[in-house]
Amino acid sequence: MQDDHQSERITSLRLLTFNMQVGIHTHAYHHYVTRSWQHFLPHRGRSTRLDIMCDTFREFDLVGLQEVDGGSFRSSNINHVEYLAAQAGFPYASQQINRDFGRFAKHSNGLLSRLAISHTDNHRLPGPKGRGAMHIRFGEGPEALHLFVLHLALGTRTQHLQLDYISELIAPLKNVIIMGDLNCTHDKLKAHPRFSRALSLEQGHGVPSHPAWQPTRALDHIAVSPSLKMSHLRALPPLFSDHLPLAVDVTLPLPCARSISIAGLGGTTPQSMR
């Protein structure tokens, strides 16, 4: 009975995906030039921006992040995922470093979670080095929840290869959530045969998220398998980046929630990521 009671409390999850652009305050096209140095050098306002982001992140159960830094010179040696998890009160976190330039920069994907993480796989996506997919599993067995945090390439041909790769990973899984900066439109995702078969793309739609100051392109996406139900898909107000955060509510089937609840002991904490 206790497991059923806990399961009922996590059948609804609040999700957020956000390309942080390493905490650079971009709100006009010319900032791509005048503030490009912040991709390489520290800025004293960056930690304040992270703290403000936490005010939004606290409202969610799972936060997928792209373009975060793993702790280097440009971030004043602050690991963004660890810092955000601690400041926003997330007990679990995971990080994938995709481009490691040592002490100068560590380009990463990240996840902040209120659910205990059962297992994480980090996949290098096809194409030029530097694009990755995090596969985080919550729970055990066929009813487990599988979350993928992605940041796809810019080129159409490479995107197609990367979507093929992701489609192969998710095809045998029952309960799947995909979220991230996919750098393509919702129509392009629906036109990919394998990807559209594996997910229930008709539940979502393209929400303009880029550029943040005048959003016209739907580049950030959240999609789920047919076993899950999405509602209230929306973009949130700007948070300094050139992308808007994208949020959604997801309802899980009770067997999936029960699997997460049973596996709730343990998990990866921000302090144990490294």
mmCIF file of N, CA, C and O in Angstrom, residues 62-110:
data_model
loop_
_atom_site.group_PDB
_atom_site.id
_atom_site.type_symbol
_atom_site.label_atom_id
_atom_site.label_comp_id
_atom_site.label_asym_id
_atom_site.label_seq_id
_atom_site.Cartn_x
_atom_site.Cartn_y
_atom_site.Cartn_z
ATOM 1 N N LEU A 62 11.916 17.608 -13.214
ATOM 2 C CA LEU A 62 13.048 17.213 -14.051
ATOM 3 C C LEU A 62 13.417 18.393 -14.944
ATOM 4 O O LEU A 62 12.557 18.941 -15.634
ATOM 5 N N VAL A 63 14.687 18.768 -14.942
ATOM 6 C CA VAL A 63 15.167 19.885 -15.751
ATOM 7 C C VAL A 63 16.327 19.391 -16.610
ATOM 8 O O VAL A 63 17.387 19.027 -16.094
ATOM 9 N N GLY A 64 16.112 19.339 -17.936
ATOM 10 C CA GLY A 64 17.172 18.968 -18.865
ATOM 11 C C GLY A 64 17.863 20.216 -19.376
ATOM 12 O O GLY A 64 17.207 21.179 -19.788
ATOM 13 N N LEU A 65 19.186 20.215 -19.360
ATOM 14 C CA LEU A 65 19.970 21.397 -19.702
ATOM 15 C C LEU A 65 20.938 21.090 -20.839
ATOM 16 O O LEU A 65 21.522 20.009 -20.900
ATOM 17 N N GLN A 66 21.097 22.066 -21.717
ATOM 18 C CA GLN A 66 22.106 21.995 -22.764
ATOM 19 C C GLN A 66 22.982 23.255 -22.669
ATOM 20 O O GLN A 66 22.552 24.280 -22.149
ATOM 21 N N GLU A 67 24.186 23.133 -23.203
ATOM 22 C CA GLU A 67 25.167 24.224 -23.172
ATOM 23 C C GLU A 67 25.411 24.715 -21.750
ATOM 24 O O GLU A 67 25.324 25.909 -21.449
ATOM 25 N N VAL A 68 25.722 23.781 -20.868
ATOM 26 C CA VAL A 68 26.188 24.110 -19.524
ATOM 27 C C VAL A 68 27.678 23.816 -19.457
ATOM 28 O O VAL A 68 28.215 23.067 -20.277
ATOM 29 N N ASP A 69 28.357 24.400 -18.483
ATOM 30 C CA ASP A 69 29.799 24.182 -18.341
ATOM 31 C C ASP A 69 30.072 23.255 -17.170
ATOM 32 O O ASP A 69 29.424 23.334 -16.127
ATOM 33 N N GLY A 70 31.049 22.364 -17.366
ATOM 34 C CA GLY A 70 31.382 21.377 -16.349
ATOM 35 C C GLY A 70 32.400 21.824 -15.324
ATOM 36 O O GLY A 70 32.912 21.004 -14.565
ATOM 37 N N GLY A 71 32.684 23.125 -15.282
ATOM 38 C CA GLY A 71 33.651 23.646 -14.314
ATOM 39 C C GLY A 71 34.984 23.937 -14.965
ATOM 40 O O GLY A 71 35.829 23.045 -15.077
ATOM 41 N N SER A 72 35.184 25.168 -15.415
ATOM 42 C CA SER A 72 36.397 25.537 -16.141
ATOM 43 C C SER A 72 36.670 27.023 -15.931
ATOM 44 O O SER A 72 35.963 27.711 -15.191
ATOM 45 N N PHE A 73 37.690 27.513 -16.602
ATOM 46 C CA PHE A 73 38.088 28.916 -16.468
ATOM 47 C C PHE A 73 36.942 29.860 -16.812
ATOM 48 O O PHE A 73 36.674 30.830 -16.092
ATOM 49 N N ARG A 74 36.215 29.570 -17.897
ATOM 50 C CA ARG A 74 35.176 30.504 -18.338
ATOM 51 C C ARG A 74 34.005 30.571 -17.362
ATOM 52 O O ARG A 74 33.278 31.560 -17.322
ATOM 53 N N SER A 75 33.801 29.503 -16.582
ATOM 54 C CA SER A 75 32.713 29.497 -15.602
ATOM 55 C C SER A 75 33.215 29.769 -14.189
ATOM 56 O O SER A 75 32.525 29.456 -13.218
ATOM 57 N N SER A 76 34.424 30.343 -14.094
ATOM 58 C CA SER A 76 35.051 30.602 -12.789
ATOM 59 C C SER A 76 35.169 29.313 -11.984
ATOM 60 O O SER A 76 35.033 29.305 -10.757
ATOM 61 N N ASN A 77 35.408 28.204 -12.711
ATOM 62 C CA ASN A 77 35.579 26.864 -12.132
ATOM 63 C C ASN A 77 34.347 26.387 -11.359
ATOM 64 O O ASN A 77 34.449 25.565 -10.446
ATOM 65 N N ILE A 78 33.181 26.881 -11.765
ATOM 66 C CA ILE A 78 31.914 26.419 -11.186
ATOM 67 C C ILE A 78 31.303 25.384 -12.118
ATOM 68 O O ILE A 78 31.069 25.661 -13.297
ATOM 69 N N ASN A 79 31.062 24.191 -11.604
ATOM 70 C CA ASN A 79 30.325 23.181 -12.354
ATOM 71 C C ASN A 79 28.852 23.570 -12.321
ATOM 72 O O ASN A 79 28.202 23.544 -11.276
ATOM 73 N N HIS A 80 28.325 23.966 -13.482
ATOM 74 C CA HIS A 80 26.971 24.513 -13.512
ATOM 75 C C HIS A 80 25.920 23.529 -13.014
ATOM 76 O O HIS A 80 24.989 23.922 -12.296
ATOM 77 N N VAL A 81 26.042 22.255 -13.391
ATOM 78 C CA VAL A 81 25.029 21.278 -12.989
ATOM 79 C C VAL A 81 25.045 21.083 -11.476
ATOM 80 O O VAL A 81 23.993 21.081 -10.820
ATOM 81 N N GLU A 82 26.226 20.924 -10.913
ATOM 82 C CA GLU A 82 26.324 20.763 -9.462
ATOM 83 C C GLU A 82 25.785 22.000 -8.741
ATOM 84 O O GLU A 82 25.043 21.885 -7.753
ATOM 85 N N TYR A 83 26.156 23.165 -9.244
ATOM 86 C CA TYR A 83 25.745 24.410 -8.594
ATOM 87 C C TYR A 83 24.229 24.595 -8.653
ATOM 88 O O TYR A 83 23.581 24.890 -7.646
ATOM 89 N N LEU A 84 23.658 24.400 -9.835
ATOM 90 C CA LEU A 84 22.215 24.587 -9.992
ATOM 91 C C LEU A 84 21.426 23.573 -9.171
ATOM 92 O O LEU A 84 20.395 23.911 -8.581
ATOM 93 N N ALA A 85 21.904 22.332 -9.140
ATOM 94 C CA ALA A 85 21.216 21.308 -8.342
ATOM 95 C C ALA A 85 21.210 21.693 -6.865
ATOM 96 O O ALA A 85 20.183 21.579 -6.185
ATOM 97 N N ALA A 86 22.350 22.154 -6.377
ATOM 98 C CA ALA A 86 22.446 22.522 -4.960
ATOM 99 C C ALA A 86 21.597 23.754 -4.650
ATOM 100 O O ALA A 86 20.844 23.777 -3.663
ATOM 101 N N GLN A 87 21.684 24.788 -5.496
ATOM 102 C CA GLN A 87 20.982 26.040 -5.214
ATOM 103 C C GLN A 87 19.470 25.912 -5.391
ATOM 104 O O GLN A 87 18.708 26.578 -4.685
ATOM 105 N N ALA A 88 19.040 25.066 -6.324
ATOM 106 C CA ALA A 88 17.603 24.925 -6.578
ATOM 107 C C ALA A 88 16.987 23.774 -5.785
ATOM 108 O O ALA A 88 15.787 23.519 -5.905
ATOM 109 N N GLY A 89 17.789 23.064 -5.003
ATOM 110 C CA GLY A 89 17.255 22.032 -4.117
ATOM 111 C C GLY A 89 16.904 20.731 -4.791
ATOM 112 O O GLY A 89 15.972 20.036 -4.361
ATOM 113 N N PHE A 90 17.652 20.357 -5.852
ATOM 114 C CA PHE A 90 17.444 19.062 -6.490
ATOM 115 C C PHE A 90 18.364 18.036 -5.851
ATOM 116 O O PHE A 90 19.588 18.206 -5.858
ATOM 117 N N PRO A 91 17.825 16.940 -5.324
ATOM 118 C CA PRO A 91 18.678 15.955 -4.651
ATOM 119 C C PRO A 91 19.496 15.094 -5.602
ATOM 120 O O PRO A 91 20.459 14.454 -5.170
ATOM 121 N N TYR A 92 19.136 15.050 -6.887
ATOM 122 C CA TYR A 92 19.837 14.186 -7.843
ATOM 123 C C TYR A 92 20.209 14.987 -9.090
ATOM 124 O O TYR A 92 19.514 15.927 -9.484
ATOM 125 N N ALA A 93 21.309 14.586 -9.701
ATOM 126 C CA ALA A 93 21.774 15.279 -10.903
ATOM 127 C C ALA A 93 22.677 14.365 -11.704
ATOM 128 O O ALA A 93 23.244 13.392 -11.189
ATOM 129 N N SER A 94 22.799 14.672 -12.998
ATOM 130 C CA SER A 94 23.698 13.926 -13.880
ATOM 131 C C SER A 94 24.238 14.884 -14.932
ATOM 132 O O SER A 94 23.588 15.883 -15.273
ATOM 133 N N GLN A 95 25.430 14.574 -15.445
ATOM 134 C CA GLN A 95 26.081 15.463 -16.402
ATOM 135 C C GLN A 95 26.817 14.663 -17.457
ATOM 136 O O GLN A 95 27.372 13.591 -17.179
ATOM 137 N N GLN A 96 26.811 15.181 -18.683
ATOM 138 C CA GLN A 96 27.538 14.581 -19.793
ATOM 139 C C GLN A 96 28.411 15.653 -20.426
ATOM 140 O O GLN A 96 27.906 16.621 -20.993
ATOM 141 N N ILE A 97 29.723 15.485 -20.344
ATOM 142 C CA ILE A 97 30.656 16.422 -20.968
ATOM 143 C C ILE A 97 30.925 15.939 -22.389
ATOM 144 O O ILE A 97 31.418 14.833 -22.602
ATOM 145 N N ASN A 98 30.594 16.773 -23.369
ATOM 146 C CA ASN A 98 30.714 16.393 -24.769
ATOM 147 C C ASN A 98 31.950 16.976 -25.448
ATOM 148 O O ASN A 98 32.465 16.391 -26.405
ATOM 149 N N ARG A 99 32.390 18.124 -25.008
ATOM 150 C CA ARG A 99 33.624 18.729 -25.519
ATOM 151 C C ARG A 99 34.439 19.185 -24.328
ATOM 152 O O ARG A 99 34.055 20.113 -23.623
ATOM 153 N N ASP A 100 35.552 18.512 -24.116
ATOM 154 C CA ASP A 100 36.374 18.794 -22.941
ATOM 155 C C ASP A 100 37.656 19.490 -23.379
ATOM 156 O O ASP A 100 38.552 18.881 -23.956
ATOM 157 N N PHE A 101 37.706 20.794 -23.113
ATOM 158 C CA PHE A 101 38.904 21.578 -23.407
ATOM 159 C C PHE A 101 39.701 21.841 -22.138
ATOM 160 O O PHE A 101 40.310 22.906 -21.974
ATOM 161 N N GLY A 102 39.682 20.853 -21.241
ATOM 162 C CA GLY A 102 40.472 20.947 -20.022
ATOM 163 C C GLY A 102 40.019 22.089 -19.136
ATOM 164 O O GLY A 102 38.830 22.283 -18.900
ATOM 165 N N ARG A 103 40.955 22.876 -18.668
ATOM 166 C CA ARG A 103 40.620 23.952 -17.739
ATOM 167 C C ARG A 103 39.981 25.155 -18.417
ATOM 168 O O ARG A 103 39.522 26.078 -17.753
ATOM 169 N N PHE A 104 39.909 25.151 -19.761
ATOM 170 C CA PHE A 104 39.382 26.313 -20.475
ATOM 171 C C PHE A 104 37.869 26.242 -20.692
ATOM 172 O O PHE A 104 37.182 27.257 -20.620
ATOM 173 N N ALA A 105 37.322 25.063 -20.979
ATOM 174 C CA ALA A 105 35.880 24.930 -21.225
ATOM 175 C C ALA A 105 35.492 23.461 -21.196
ATOM 176 O O ALA A 105 36.252 22.602 -21.642
ATOM 177 N N LYS A 106 34.298 23.188 -20.679
ATOM 178 C CA LYS A 106 33.757 21.827 -20.640
ATOM 179 C C LYS A 106 32.284 21.895 -21.064
ATOM 180 O O LYS A 106 31.396 22.111 -20.247
ATOM 181 N N HIS A 107 32.043 21.742 -22.380
ATOM 182 C CA HIS A 107 30.688 21.824 -22.927
ATOM 183 C C HIS A 107 29.896 20.584 -22.507
ATOM 184 O O HIS A 107 30.338 19.457 -22.741
ATOM 185 N N SER A 108 28.695 20.786 -21.952
ATOM 186 C CA SER A 108 27.981 19.668 -21.330
ATOM 187 C C SER A 108 26.473 19.735 -21.551
ATOM 188 O O SER A 108 25.900 20.794 -21.808
ATOM 189 N N ASN A 109 25.854 18.544 -21.418
ATOM 190 C CA ASN A 109 24.420 18.412 -21.145
ATOM 191 C C ASN A 109 24.265 18.114 -19.663
ATOM 192 O O ASN A 109 25.190 17.601 -19.021
ATOM 193 N N GLY A 110 23.094 18.380 -19.127
ATOM 194 C CA GLY A 110 22.892 18.101 -17.715
ATOM 195 C C GLY A 110 21.446 17.791 -17.387
ATOM 196 O O GLY A 110 20.529 18.068 -18.173
#
